[in-house]
Amino acid sequence: MTTPSIDIELDSLKDAVSMALEYAKQLGTSGAEVAISKQQGLSVSTRMKEVETVEFNKDGALGITLFRDGCKGSSSTSDLSPEAIREAVKAADGIAKFTSSDPYNGLAEAELMAKEFPDLGLYHPQEVTPEELIELAARAEEAALDVDSRITNSDGASANAHTGIKVYGNSHGFLNGYSSSRYSLSCVVIGETDGNMQRDYDYTIARKLSELLSPEEVGRKASEKTLGRLGGRKIATTQLPVLLAPEIATGLMGHLVGAISGGSLYRKSSFLLDSIDTKIFPDWFSIEEQPLIVGGLASASYDSEGVATQDRAIIQDGVLSTYLLTSYSARKLGLKNTGHAGGIYNWTLSHTGQTFDELVKEMGTGLIVTEVMGQGVNAVTGDYSRGAAGFYVENGVILYPVEEITIAGNLKDMFQNIVAVSKDRDLRSSIRTGGMLLSDMKIAGN
């Protein structure tokens, strides 16, 4: 439900976009697209329940890209006066005249433009004062510090409230905009025992302020995770089943996103080249993309080129069904645009019915991974080697925390070796998955 003032601002921004497009047309360009993004928000941070920072931000800019016979020029301005917009369009046109022609440049195809714009429930504005956000952050810290005497320090808590407006238009006649809101709260604490110090964190994020987890729950979880890491040790080099915590499983699927994105494919820098209709996961494994989830953190009815988003199977019965393509990468590869300019939209992974705790028992003896470190992933070969921390499990029972180890494998093998996904999904990102059990990985330790 938009408010009158937001409607007025949306109309004003649409007028600015229309003005830029009209001037680009007068210059005789072969196509143009204009986007405006405006954000404002309030962020506070506390440490040991004392205020550290209070930041208010308000920014935005108009960006224009125009095309002349395969040549492309871009410019931007934060001044939305008619004179400034006209100068920005002229600047983009001047740049286009000096760039090399590329036959794959241009707008997305007119027939792919979104025509329906359902209310996705992305905008839930709420007046929030700095004092209210400070109280949320301080309550999270207080709850965290009260959990156990071994929680000796706080590395801070932060609370944020942000709203934004996006408007996009192009010379196909497409012009649309929408508002969104986002609230978050996080807490980081430090624990110590026998001279060993550890830190961990927890956070909550939502479109509605009222849908955040309570500060007390965020603080308690941050402390429990930190306490669980105290007394960590190495284990001997071995090969074991590995259970990835949901946030680590999300990261693993992020490597899939990179590997099937058009830019990686046309540059031939992906380990999944020529993999459409190829089985890369187990038979039971599927990923559904659902861009129109009401209130979803990654919901949108069109991408950043105006192309309509749609529900689609990314992985179906273990088989890769689609690449993720923009207009440019689709033309370059001779394929159809999939509406992925700007990223992915609410990927939901299938699960095997167990909770995370049940997968711990099912694993028997193995390693729970709760953190990975380093950049040891080769996008071209799929080779994977990263520092890790977590917990050693024997007979389905967590025995002790583990640190300073490395887990290694190849992403193709890791994908095939997924034997279960828990049903308790983490919904805090664009990839919605539970914990992920892999049949085995190499573990380098002592």
Short mmCIF file of N, CA, C and O in Angstrom, two decimals, residues 101-200:
data_model
loop_
_atom_site.label_atom_id
_atom_site.label_comp_id
_atom_site.label_asym_id
_atom_site.label_seq_id
_atom_site.Cartn_x
_atom_site.Cartn_y
_atom_site.Cartn_z
N SER A 101 31.82 -0.22 -31.97
CA SER A 101 30.52 -0.85 -32.19
C SER A 101 30.57 -2.31 -31.76
O SER A 101 31.58 -3.00 -31.99
N ASP A 102 29.51 -2.76 -31.12
CA ASP A 102 29.39 -4.16 -30.70
C ASP A 102 28.00 -4.63 -31.12
O ASP A 102 26.99 -4.09 -30.67
N PRO A 103 27.92 -5.61 -32.02
CA PRO A 103 26.61 -6.03 -32.55
C PRO A 103 25.67 -6.60 -31.48
O PRO A 103 24.47 -6.71 -31.73
N TYR A 104 26.21 -6.93 -30.31
CA TYR A 104 25.36 -7.52 -29.27
C TYR A 104 24.79 -6.46 -28.33
O TYR A 104 23.99 -6.77 -27.45
N ASN A 105 25.23 -5.20 -28.48
CA ASN A 105 24.68 -4.12 -27.65
C ASN A 105 23.23 -3.84 -28.00
O ASN A 105 22.78 -4.14 -29.11
N GLY A 106 22.51 -3.22 -27.08
CA GLY A 106 21.15 -2.79 -27.36
C GLY A 106 20.20 -3.12 -26.23
O GLY A 106 20.57 -3.81 -25.26
N LEU A 107 18.99 -2.63 -26.34
CA LEU A 107 17.96 -2.91 -25.34
C LEU A 107 17.53 -4.37 -25.42
O LEU A 107 17.71 -5.03 -26.44
N ALA A 108 16.92 -4.84 -24.35
CA ALA A 108 16.27 -6.15 -24.41
C ALA A 108 15.10 -6.06 -25.39
O ALA A 108 14.56 -4.98 -25.65
N GLU A 109 14.69 -7.19 -25.93
CA GLU A 109 13.65 -7.21 -26.95
C GLU A 109 12.32 -6.67 -26.42
O GLU A 109 11.92 -6.97 -25.30
N ALA A 110 11.63 -5.89 -27.25
CA ALA A 110 10.38 -5.24 -26.83
C ALA A 110 9.33 -6.24 -26.36
O ALA A 110 8.60 -5.99 -25.40
N GLU A 111 9.28 -7.39 -27.00
CA GLU A 111 8.23 -8.36 -26.64
C GLU A 111 8.46 -9.00 -25.27
O GLU A 111 7.56 -9.63 -24.71
N LEU A 112 9.67 -8.84 -24.72
CA LEU A 112 9.95 -9.43 -23.40
C LEU A 112 9.64 -8.48 -22.25
O LEU A 112 9.71 -8.87 -21.08
N MET A 113 9.27 -7.23 -22.57
CA MET A 113 9.01 -6.26 -21.50
C MET A 113 7.83 -6.70 -20.62
O MET A 113 6.84 -7.26 -21.11
N ALA A 114 7.95 -6.45 -19.32
CA ALA A 114 6.87 -6.78 -18.39
C ALA A 114 5.64 -5.92 -18.71
O ALA A 114 5.75 -4.74 -19.05
N LYS A 115 4.47 -6.56 -18.60
CA LYS A 115 3.21 -5.84 -18.85
C LYS A 115 2.29 -5.86 -17.63
O LYS A 115 1.32 -5.13 -17.57
N GLU A 116 2.61 -6.73 -16.67
CA GLU A 116 1.80 -6.80 -15.45
C GLU A 116 2.71 -6.51 -14.26
O GLU A 116 3.84 -7.00 -14.19
N PHE A 117 2.17 -5.71 -13.33
CA PHE A 117 2.97 -5.27 -12.19
C PHE A 117 2.19 -5.48 -10.89
O PHE A 117 1.65 -4.54 -10.31
N PRO A 118 2.11 -6.75 -10.44
CA PRO A 118 1.36 -7.03 -9.21
C PRO A 118 2.03 -6.39 -8.01
O PRO A 118 3.24 -6.16 -8.00
N ASP A 119 1.22 -6.08 -7.01
CA ASP A 119 1.77 -5.55 -5.75
C ASP A 119 2.45 -6.70 -5.01
O ASP A 119 1.78 -7.64 -4.57
N LEU A 120 3.76 -6.64 -4.89
CA LEU A 120 4.51 -7.73 -4.27
C LEU A 120 4.75 -7.50 -2.77
O LEU A 120 5.49 -8.25 -2.13
N GLY A 121 4.13 -6.47 -2.22
CA GLY A 121 4.24 -6.25 -0.77
C GLY A 121 5.65 -5.97 -0.32
O GLY A 121 6.10 -6.46 0.71
N LEU A 122 6.37 -5.14 -1.11
CA LEU A 122 7.77 -4.86 -0.79
C LEU A 122 7.95 -3.60 0.05
O LEU A 122 9.04 -3.37 0.57
N TYR A 123 6.89 -2.82 0.20
CA TYR A 123 7.03 -1.50 0.82
C TYR A 123 6.18 -1.40 2.08
O TYR A 123 4.95 -1.42 2.02
N HIS A 124 6.85 -1.33 3.22
CA HIS A 124 6.17 -1.21 4.51
C HIS A 124 6.87 -0.14 5.34
O HIS A 124 7.64 -0.44 6.26
N PRO A 125 6.63 1.13 4.98
CA PRO A 125 7.34 2.21 5.67
C PRO A 125 6.87 2.34 7.11
O PRO A 125 5.71 2.13 7.42
N GLN A 126 7.80 2.66 7.97
CA GLN A 126 7.47 2.90 9.37
C GLN A 126 8.40 3.97 9.91
O GLN A 126 9.62 3.86 9.76
N GLU A 127 7.82 4.98 10.49
CA GLU A 127 8.63 6.02 11.10
C GLU A 127 9.41 5.43 12.27
O GLU A 127 8.82 4.88 13.20
N VAL A 128 10.71 5.50 12.19
CA VAL A 128 11.56 4.96 13.25
C VAL A 128 12.53 6.04 13.69
O VAL A 128 13.20 6.65 12.84
N THR A 129 12.63 6.29 14.97
CA THR A 129 13.56 7.30 15.46
C THR A 129 14.91 6.66 15.76
O THR A 129 15.00 5.44 15.98
N PRO A 130 15.97 7.46 15.80
CA PRO A 130 17.28 6.92 16.20
C PRO A 130 17.20 6.26 17.58
O PRO A 130 17.82 5.20 17.79
N GLU A 131 16.42 6.85 18.48
CA GLU A 131 16.31 6.28 19.84
C GLU A 131 15.71 4.87 19.81
O GLU A 131 16.15 3.99 20.56
N GLU A 132 14.74 4.66 18.92
CA GLU A 132 14.11 3.33 18.84
C GLU A 132 15.10 2.29 18.31
O GLU A 132 15.16 1.15 18.80
N LEU A 133 15.88 2.67 17.29
CA LEU A 133 16.87 1.73 16.75
C LEU A 133 17.99 1.47 17.77
O LEU A 133 18.48 0.34 17.90
N ILE A 134 18.40 2.53 18.48
CA ILE A 134 19.41 2.36 19.53
C ILE A 134 18.93 1.38 20.59
O ILE A 134 19.68 0.50 21.03
N GLU A 135 17.65 1.48 20.93
CA GLU A 135 17.11 0.57 21.94
C GLU A 135 17.14 -0.88 21.46
O GLU A 135 17.51 -1.79 22.20
N LEU A 136 16.79 -1.10 20.18
CA LEU A 136 16.83 -2.46 19.62
C LEU A 136 18.25 -3.03 19.70
O LEU A 136 18.46 -4.17 20.12
N ALA A 137 19.23 -2.23 19.26
CA ALA A 137 20.62 -2.70 19.26
C ALA A 137 21.10 -2.97 20.69
O ALA A 137 21.74 -4.00 20.95
N ALA A 138 20.79 -2.06 21.59
CA ALA A 138 21.23 -2.22 22.99
C ALA A 138 20.58 -3.44 23.64
O ALA A 138 21.23 -4.17 24.41
N ARG A 139 19.32 -3.68 23.32
CA ARG A 139 18.64 -4.86 23.88
C ARG A 139 19.27 -6.16 23.37
O ARG A 139 19.40 -7.13 24.11
N ALA A 140 19.67 -6.16 22.09
CA ALA A 140 20.32 -7.36 21.55
C ALA A 140 21.64 -7.62 22.27
O ALA A 140 21.94 -8.75 22.67
N GLU A 141 22.42 -6.56 22.47
CA GLU A 141 23.70 -6.71 23.19
C GLU A 141 23.48 -7.16 24.62
O GLU A 141 24.18 -8.05 25.13
N GLU A 142 22.51 -6.54 25.28
CA GLU A 142 22.26 -6.88 26.69
C GLU A 142 21.87 -8.35 26.82
O GLU A 142 22.38 -9.06 27.69
N ALA A 143 20.98 -8.81 25.93
CA ALA A 143 20.58 -10.22 25.97
C ALA A 143 21.76 -11.13 25.72
O ALA A 143 21.92 -12.17 26.38
N ALA A 144 22.64 -10.73 24.79
CA ALA A 144 23.81 -11.55 24.47
C ALA A 144 24.76 -11.64 25.66
O ALA A 144 25.26 -12.72 26.00
N LEU A 145 25.01 -10.50 26.31
CA LEU A 145 25.97 -10.47 27.41
C LEU A 145 25.44 -11.18 28.66
O LEU A 145 26.22 -11.59 29.53
N ASP A 146 24.12 -11.35 28.75
CA ASP A 146 23.52 -12.01 29.91
C ASP A 146 23.50 -13.53 29.80
O ASP A 146 23.14 -14.22 30.75
N VAL A 147 23.85 -14.06 28.63
CA VAL A 147 23.71 -15.51 28.41
C VAL A 147 24.65 -16.32 29.28
O VAL A 147 24.27 -17.34 29.86
N ASP A 148 25.91 -15.88 29.40
CA ASP A 148 26.92 -16.71 30.06
C ASP A 148 28.10 -15.82 30.42
O ASP A 148 28.44 -14.89 29.68
N SER A 149 28.75 -16.12 31.52
CA SER A 149 29.88 -15.29 31.97
C SER A 149 31.07 -15.39 31.01
O SER A 149 31.96 -14.53 31.03
N ARG A 150 31.08 -16.43 30.16
CA ARG A 150 32.18 -16.55 29.20
C ARG A 150 32.03 -15.58 28.03
O ARG A 150 32.97 -15.39 27.26
N ILE A 151 30.86 -14.98 27.87
CA ILE A 151 30.70 -13.91 26.89
C ILE A 151 31.25 -12.65 27.54
O ILE A 151 30.62 -12.03 28.38
N THR A 152 32.46 -12.30 27.17
CA THR A 152 33.20 -11.27 27.91
C THR A 152 33.14 -9.89 27.25
O THR A 152 33.47 -8.89 27.87
N ASN A 153 32.73 -9.85 25.98
CA ASN A 153 32.78 -8.57 25.28
C ASN A 153 31.80 -8.58 24.12
O ASN A 153 31.39 -9.64 23.65
N SER A 154 31.47 -7.40 23.69
CA SER A 154 30.62 -7.25 22.50
C SER A 154 31.43 -6.58 21.41
O SER A 154 32.20 -5.67 21.68
N ASP A 155 31.24 -7.06 20.19
CA ASP A 155 31.87 -6.39 19.05
C ASP A 155 30.87 -5.48 18.36
O ASP A 155 31.11 -5.01 17.26
N GLY A 156 29.72 -5.28 19.03
CA GLY A 156 28.76 -4.31 18.54
C GLY A 156 27.47 -4.91 18.03
O GLY A 156 27.40 -6.08 17.66
N ALA A 157 26.45 -4.08 18.04
CA ALA A 157 25.16 -4.42 17.44
C ALA A 157 24.77 -3.28 16.52
O ALA A 157 25.17 -2.13 16.74
N SER A 158 24.02 -3.59 15.49
CA SER A 158 23.57 -2.52 14.60
C SER A 158 22.11 -2.76 14.22
O SER A 158 21.67 -3.91 14.10
N ALA A 159 21.39 -1.66 14.05
CA ALA A 159 20.00 -1.71 13.62
C ALA A 159 19.83 -0.74 12.47
O ALA A 159 20.38 0.38 12.49
N ASN A 160 19.08 -1.15 11.46
CA ASN A 160 18.97 -0.36 10.23
C ASN A 160 17.53 -0.32 9.73
O ASN A 160 16.82 -1.33 9.81
N ALA A 161 17.13 0.82 9.20
CA ALA A 161 15.82 0.97 8.57
C ALA A 161 16.02 1.75 7.27
O ALA A 161 16.50 2.88 7.30
N HIS A 162 15.68 1.13 6.15
CA HIS A 162 15.92 1.78 4.86
C HIS A 162 14.70 1.64 3.94
O HIS A 162 14.04 0.60 3.93
N THR A 163 14.44 2.68 3.17
CA THR A 163 13.43 2.62 2.12
C THR A 163 14.05 3.11 0.83
O THR A 163 15.04 3.85 0.83
N GLY A 164 13.48 2.70 -0.29
CA GLY A 164 14.02 3.12 -1.57
C GLY A 164 12.96 3.12 -2.65
O GLY A 164 11.89 2.53 -2.50
N ILE A 165 13.26 3.82 -3.72
CA ILE A 165 12.40 3.86 -4.91
C ILE A 165 13.27 3.57 -6.12
O ILE A 165 14.38 4.10 -6.25
N LYS A 166 12.75 2.72 -7.02
CA LYS A 166 13.44 2.46 -8.28
C LYS A 166 12.48 2.75 -9.43
O LYS A 166 11.32 2.32 -9.38
N VAL A 167 12.95 3.46 -10.42
CA VAL A 167 12.17 3.71 -11.63
C VAL A 167 13.03 3.35 -12.83
O VAL A 167 14.22 3.68 -12.86
N TYR A 168 12.44 2.66 -13.79
CA TYR A 168 13.17 2.27 -15.00
C TYR A 168 12.29 2.53 -16.22
O TYR A 168 11.08 2.28 -16.21
N GLY A 169 12.92 3.02 -17.26
CA GLY A 169 12.20 3.22 -18.52
C GLY A 169 13.14 3.04 -19.69
O GLY A 169 14.36 3.21 -19.56
N ASN A 170 12.58 2.69 -20.84
CA ASN A 170 13.42 2.61 -22.05
C ASN A 170 12.63 3.05 -23.28
O ASN A 170 11.42 3.32 -23.19
N SER A 171 13.29 3.12 -24.41
CA SER A 171 12.65 3.67 -25.60
C SER A 171 11.72 2.69 -26.30
O SER A 171 11.18 3.00 -27.37
N HIS A 172 11.46 1.52 -25.69
CA HIS A 172 10.36 0.65 -26.15
C HIS A 172 9.02 1.18 -25.63
O HIS A 172 7.98 0.64 -25.97
N GLY A 173 9.06 2.19 -24.77
CA GLY A 173 7.82 2.67 -24.15
C GLY A 173 7.60 2.11 -22.77
O GLY A 173 6.60 2.41 -22.11
N PHE A 174 8.54 1.31 -22.28
CA PHE A 174 8.42 0.76 -20.92
C PHE A 174 8.75 1.85 -19.90
O PHE A 174 9.76 2.55 -20.03
N LEU A 175 7.91 1.98 -18.88
CA LEU A 175 8.16 2.92 -17.79
C LEU A 175 7.43 2.43 -16.55
O LEU A 175 6.20 2.31 -16.55
N ASN A 176 8.20 2.10 -15.51
CA ASN A 176 7.57 1.62 -14.28
C ASN A 176 8.49 1.90 -13.09
O ASN A 176 9.70 2.07 -13.26
N GLY A 177 7.90 1.93 -11.92
CA GLY A 177 8.69 2.13 -10.71
C GLY A 177 8.01 1.51 -9.52
O GLY A 177 6.80 1.21 -9.56
N TYR A 178 8.76 1.28 -8.46
CA TYR A 178 8.18 0.72 -7.24
C TYR A 178 9.04 1.12 -6.04
O TYR A 178 10.21 1.50 -6.18
N SER A 179 8.43 1.02 -4.86
CA SER A 179 9.10 1.35 -3.61
C SER A 179 9.36 0.06 -2.83
O SER A 179 8.65 -0.94 -3.00
N SER A 180 10.35 0.10 -1.96
CA SER A 180 10.63 -1.06 -1.13
C SER A 180 11.17 -0.60 0.22
O SER A 180 11.63 0.54 0.38
N SER A 181 11.09 -1.47 1.19
CA SER A 181 11.64 -1.19 2.52
C SER A 181 12.41 -2.40 3.01
O SER A 181 12.17 -3.53 2.58
N ARG A 182 13.35 -2.15 3.91
CA ARG A 182 14.16 -3.24 4.46
C ARG A 182 14.64 -2.82 5.85
O ARG A 182 15.13 -1.71 6.04
N TYR A 183 14.50 -3.73 6.80
CA TYR A 183 14.91 -3.50 8.19
C TYR A 183 15.82 -4.64 8.61
O TYR A 183 15.63 -5.79 8.20
N SER A 184 16.81 -4.33 9.43
CA SER A 184 17.70 -5.40 9.89
C SER A 184 18.25 -5.10 11.27
O SER A 184 18.29 -3.94 11.71
N LEU A 185 18.68 -6.15 11.93
CA LEU A 185 19.28 -6.05 13.26
C LEU A 185 20.34 -7.14 13.37
O LEU A 185 20.08 -8.29 13.00
N SER A 186 21.54 -6.79 13.85
CA SER A 186 22.60 -7.80 13.99
C SER A 186 23.36 -7.56 15.29
O SER A 186 23.34 -6.46 15.85
N CYS A 187 24.02 -8.62 15.74
CA CYS A 187 24.79 -8.53 16.99
C CYS A 187 26.00 -9.46 16.89
O CYS A 187 25.88 -10.60 16.43
N VAL A 188 27.17 -8.94 17.31
CA VAL A 188 28.42 -9.72 17.29
C VAL A 188 29.00 -9.71 18.71
O VAL A 188 29.14 -8.64 19.31
N VAL A 189 29.33 -10.89 19.22
CA VAL A 189 29.90 -10.94 20.57
C VAL A 189 31.17 -11.79 20.60
O VAL A 189 31.44 -12.58 19.70
N ILE A 190 31.94 -11.58 21.67
CA ILE A 190 33.22 -12.28 21.86
C ILE A 190 33.14 -13.11 23.14
O ILE A 190 32.68 -12.62 24.18
N GLY A 191 33.57 -14.34 23.03
CA GLY A 191 33.62 -15.21 24.21
C GLY A 191 35.05 -15.63 24.49
O GLY A 191 35.90 -15.63 23.60
N GLU A 192 35.31 -15.98 25.75
CA GLU A 192 36.68 -16.36 26.12
C GLU A 192 36.65 -17.44 27.19
O GLU A 192 35.86 -17.41 28.12
N THR A 193 37.54 -18.42 27.04
CA THR A 193 37.77 -19.42 28.07
C THR A 193 39.19 -19.94 27.94
O THR A 193 39.67 -20.22 26.82
N ASP A 194 39.89 -20.01 29.05
CA ASP A 194 41.28 -20.51 29.08
C ASP A 194 42.16 -19.81 28.05
O ASP A 194 43.00 -20.43 27.37
N GLY A 195 41.97 -18.51 27.91
CA GLY A 195 42.80 -17.73 26.98
C GLY A 195 42.40 -17.86 25.53
O GLY A 195 42.98 -17.21 24.65
N ASN A 196 41.42 -18.72 25.24
CA ASN A 196 40.94 -18.90 23.87
C ASN A 196 39.75 -17.97 23.63
O ASN A 196 38.78 -18.00 24.38
N MET A 197 39.86 -17.13 22.59
CA MET A 197 38.77 -16.20 22.29
C MET A 197 38.13 -16.54 20.95
O MET A 197 38.82 -16.97 20.01
N GLN A 198 36.83 -16.38 20.90
CA GLN A 198 36.08 -16.62 19.67
C GLN A 198 35.02 -15.54 19.52
O GLN A 198 34.60 -14.93 20.50
N ARG A 199 34.58 -15.35 18.30
CA ARG A 199 33.48 -14.42 18.06
C ARG A 199 32.52 -15.03 17.06
O ARG A 199 32.91 -15.85 16.23
N ASP A 200 31.26 -14.64 17.16
CA ASP A 200 30.26 -15.05 16.18
C ASP A 200 29.13 -14.03 16.21
O ASP A 200 29.14 -13.11 17.03
#
